[in-house]
XYZ file of C-alpha atoms in Angstrom:
152
model
C 3.485 -14.202 4.994
C 5.293 -11.925 1.893
C 3.866 -12.164 -1.797
C 5.970 -13.293 -4.240
C 7.320 -11.395 -7.327
C 4.724 -11.780 -10.403
C 2.079 -12.288 -7.916
C -1.072 -9.438 -8.174
C 0.220 -7.122 -5.283
C -2.114 -6.414 -2.380
C -4.835 -3.660 -2.648
C -5.299 -1.073 -0.138
C -6.721 2.001 0.948
C -4.458 4.399 3.084
C -5.113 7.988 3.832
C -2.226 10.176 3.150
C -0.818 13.150 5.443
C -3.749 15.280 3.648
C -6.365 13.117 5.071
C -6.948 11.518 1.273
C -7.847 8.160 0.911
C -5.004 7.039 -1.574
C -5.797 3.392 -3.051
C -2.945 1.695 -4.645
C -5.416 0.773 -7.611
C -5.612 4.443 -8.438
C -2.032 4.102 -10.043
C -2.793 0.949 -12.332
C -1.043 1.613 -15.792
C 1.649 3.498 -13.974
C 4.574 1.761 -11.748
C 4.491 2.179 -8.200
C 7.497 2.260 -5.916
C 6.121 1.758 -2.167
C 8.565 2.589 0.307
C 7.731 0.875 3.578
C 10.102 2.572 6.504
C 9.810 1.972 10.431
C 9.101 5.368 11.795
C 8.948 9.082 10.851
C 11.716 11.483 12.448
C 14.172 8.448 13.204
C 17.499 9.260 11.629
C 17.705 6.268 8.965
C 14.457 6.976 7.837
C 15.133 10.844 7.685
C 18.111 9.516 5.504
C 16.182 7.542 3.174
C 13.579 10.221 2.503
C 16.056 12.933 1.883
C 17.489 10.661 -0.825
C 14.317 9.721 -2.162
C 13.474 13.679 -2.356
C 16.490 14.281 -3.956
C 16.068 12.096 -6.475
C 12.321 12.156 -7.061
C 13.525 13.198 -11.170
C 14.973 9.442 -11.527
C 11.020 8.448 -10.375
C 9.443 10.626 -12.460
C 11.385 10.046 -15.655
C 10.687 6.343 -15.041
C 7.022 7.028 -14.924
C 6.737 6.193 -11.350
C 4.386 6.835 -8.187
C 6.335 6.951 -4.820
C 4.242 5.753 -2.041
C 5.556 5.830 1.620
C 4.199 3.608 4.008
C 4.652 3.426 7.865
C 2.407 2.845 10.961
C 2.430 6.542 11.865
C -0.732 8.532 12.032
C -1.471 10.991 9.883
C -0.466 13.827 11.630
C 2.974 12.556 11.918
C 3.023 12.099 8.371
C 1.749 15.844 7.716
C 4.308 17.332 9.864
C 7.007 15.118 8.612
C 6.626 15.545 5.039
C 6.187 19.604 5.481
C 9.623 19.606 7.598
C 11.319 17.321 4.977
C 9.708 18.994 1.574
C 8.009 15.426 0.763
C 6.271 16.025 -2.335
C 4.749 12.337 -2.263
C 2.568 10.468 -0.424
C 3.088 9.442 2.818
C 0.347 6.356 3.793
C -0.889 6.095 7.737
C -0.830 2.197 8.360
C -2.295 2.952 11.486
C -5.483 1.288 11.975
C -5.133 -1.582 12.492
C -1.589 -1.197 12.600
C 0.643 -2.576 10.238
C -2.379 -4.441 8.380
C -1.214 -3.288 4.821
C 2.571 -3.786 5.714
C 1.484 -7.250 6.675
C 0.183 -8.125 3.721
C 3.143 -7.365 1.871
C 5.047 -9.484 4.679
C 6.863 -6.641 6.322
C 5.019 -5.670 9.366
C 6.972 -6.500 12.519
C 4.669 -7.328 15.305
C 7.128 -7.487 18.030
C 8.153 -4.369 17.880
C 4.921 -2.731 16.550
C 6.228 -1.108 13.524
C 6.962 -1.438 9.303
C 10.063 -3.004 8.329
C 12.063 -1.613 5.795
C 11.613 -2.686 2.406
C 11.056 -1.560 -1.432
C 8.144 -2.912 -3.635
C 8.007 -2.399 -7.021
C 4.462 -2.711 -8.451
C 4.014 -3.074 -12.208
C 1.541 -1.121 -14.595
C -0.920 -4.461 -14.284
C -0.670 -4.417 -10.543
C 1.667 -7.189 -10.060
C 5.194 -7.434 -7.739
C 7.804 -6.899 -9.973
C 10.213 -6.308 -7.798
C 10.672 -6.781 -3.881
C 13.674 -6.087 -1.384
C 13.683 -5.968 2.426
C 16.478 -4.295 4.297
C 17.695 -4.289 7.699
C 16.481 -1.450 9.571
C 19.607 0.692 10.100
C 20.137 0.254 6.533
C 19.328 3.080 3.721
C 18.359 1.400 0.815
C 20.399 2.367 -2.185
C 18.055 4.628 -4.853
C 20.485 3.357 -7.669
C 19.589 -0.468 -6.818
C 15.694 0.754 -6.812
C 16.136 2.866 -10.049
C 17.811 -0.030 -11.948
C 15.247 -2.509 -10.708
C 12.776 -0.201 -12.015
C 14.189 0.145 -15.318
C 14.063 -3.088 -15.932
C 10.132 -2.929 -15.400
C 9.876 -0.462 -18.096
């Protein structure tokens, strides 16, 4: 079951593409945009990350940390981040598969992948905004940035 806006965001520790452990609590005092996406290398996810990379300046201006989360391995994330020029952490929700996505209510167990969703965690560690998207839909960065502006 998904958490509700206003609730404390579930804590997690996952490895990024550089095998560094990343904890949500490391970003307390800063807004965090968690981008849940199905799979590295898929066409829609690639478009989504291209949009994020191209608009990183907006997230920087809003003092927000972007984190990508999918069930892919650290090694897949490493190759994907290098190929795509992704400057933010891609977190491997790999073992147990989808455990963090499950806490946020976005793991699709029947497909074995993370659903497409974006969560904004405020400076105090609470869920400030969340939206689920259909798998073939690229989330609108303008919509996310506007929601983020409302959190600041």
